[in-house]
């Protein structure tokens, strides 16, 4: 293992690997340290949906700019990331949700997203297997350029391209401590040796809070457990991701034909355990049957658990801190896959002291000192 | 050509390539990259075969490599699990 690097990134999820690529592309000497293996964290357990329909402009812009990158990513990285743009269909259940949806759509359209509000009949046109009555939907919003990519392929593609440009990714290497001197990061201590560095990027997902503690920073993030399931593959029935903020459900049909989705478990326990629960399985199956009755006849193959790294306002924590060289790249809550391409670009620009494509000061930890505006368009 | 995973159509060559070219050293990584063991039988036939290839190529012991399992153990119908008593 190297004993020196300009930038050390902690965590080889989608964010760590994308950033490693953006930095290596700019000629930086970069090392990624990963406790387990690539995609061990939330990235390897996620729905990998790509949604631009957000309530806050920050999230909507990060997602929109990321979609622009996703659209040319297979070509740029020389590896097919499995991008499919079948749109996101978001159920609207009552008048209050309708008011919020109208507000969201107005903002989303103002930044150039082709979102519209559709009727129950139009819901059935877009995805004939859906039952608007069972969904309890009075309408929906739909954005055709939203979609999905394969999270493993995308992350491996970034990792592979980063390595080709000289980045080093060390698996099974756990960060144990970070040494700070005179308010600056100096050295990262791992189970396999030490690395001297100028920059440390905290991209450790649900474990970011523990990493930040090593330099004396206390973060407000909470790990929240989330379960998901996947069915056997079937012929293509629909192209869009279906979600509901009220029911917390999301599901879509993947590239190979399987249905993948999740919903909060009715008997959710707080804590850091990964055992799958029967209550989740039962509730998800029941709701899937209500949303899309034909799905009742297909088989579930497996279920699993992952963790959201949730911040008080459901916006990520990005950028510099009061420890010089310690950069945050976490707090992605339920949507760290879809915004990773833009986040990586912005943080690479920050570290290389280039002009940023969009300002990120509002996403630093400083915001929690004042009044926060919470992202309302969250699912699960 | 030797088929290792019948459900997902993965050969021994695919696995060796993933180990040699992409640095995979665990079953979890092979699952992610190749969909090994993610088919209808949930890896009941292929995971142990793949584990043996991994052991041979990486020098690790079989115990170190053994897989984790994600329920349900057998495929189960959505309508059966999701049924509520009052709606029968
Ligand atoms: C069930 C589920 C569904 C989701 N659906 C979506 C979706 O549809 N769309 C979307 O955009 N997002 C979704 N998300 C959220 C998304 O998965 C995450 O926000 C995103 O993957 C975070 O990526 P990351 O690279 O920041 O972190 P992670 O992928 O969690 O990676 C962090 C890495 O850090 C490593 N690490 C931790 N501690 C240490 C240490 N001390 N030393 C070295 N390494 C360490 C971990 O092993 C891990 O590999 C979902 C999440 C879950 C759980
Ligand atoms: S043989 Fe590999 S999943 Fe069935």
Short mmCIF file of C-alpha atoms and ligand atoms in Angstrom, two decimals, chain B residues 4-8 10 35-47, ligand 2:
data_model
loop_
_atom_site.label_atom_id
_atom_site.label_comp_id
_atom_site.label_asym_id
_atom_site.label_seq_id
_atom_site.Cartn_x
_atom_site.Cartn_y
_atom_site.Cartn_z
CA UNK B 4 -21.34 -22.72 -13.40
CA UNK B 5 -24.63 -20.82 -12.91
CA UNK B 6 -27.43 -22.32 -14.97
CA UNK B 7 -30.09 -19.80 -14.00
CA UNK B 8 -28.06 -16.78 -15.07
CA UNK B 10 -22.50 -17.82 -16.29
CA UNK B 35 -25.47 -11.85 -11.24
CA UNK B 36 -24.01 -15.18 -10.12
CA UNK B 37 -26.41 -16.92 -7.72
CA UNK B 38 -29.17 -14.37 -8.24
CA UNK B 39 -31.35 -16.59 -10.42
CA UNK B 40 -34.44 -18.61 -9.68
CA UNK B 41 -32.67 -21.24 -7.57
CA UNK B 42 -30.94 -18.50 -5.56
CA UNK B 43 -27.52 -20.01 -5.98
CA UNK B 44 -28.29 -23.40 -4.53
CA UNK B 45 -26.26 -25.11 -7.25
CA UNK B 46 -23.77 -22.52 -8.38
CA UNK B 47 -22.51 -20.74 -5.27
S1 LIG C 2 -27.59 -21.81 -10.81
FE1 LIG C 2 -26.92 -19.85 -10.20
S2 LIG C 2 -28.73 -18.96 -9.40
FE2 LIG C 2 -29.41 -20.91 -10.01
#
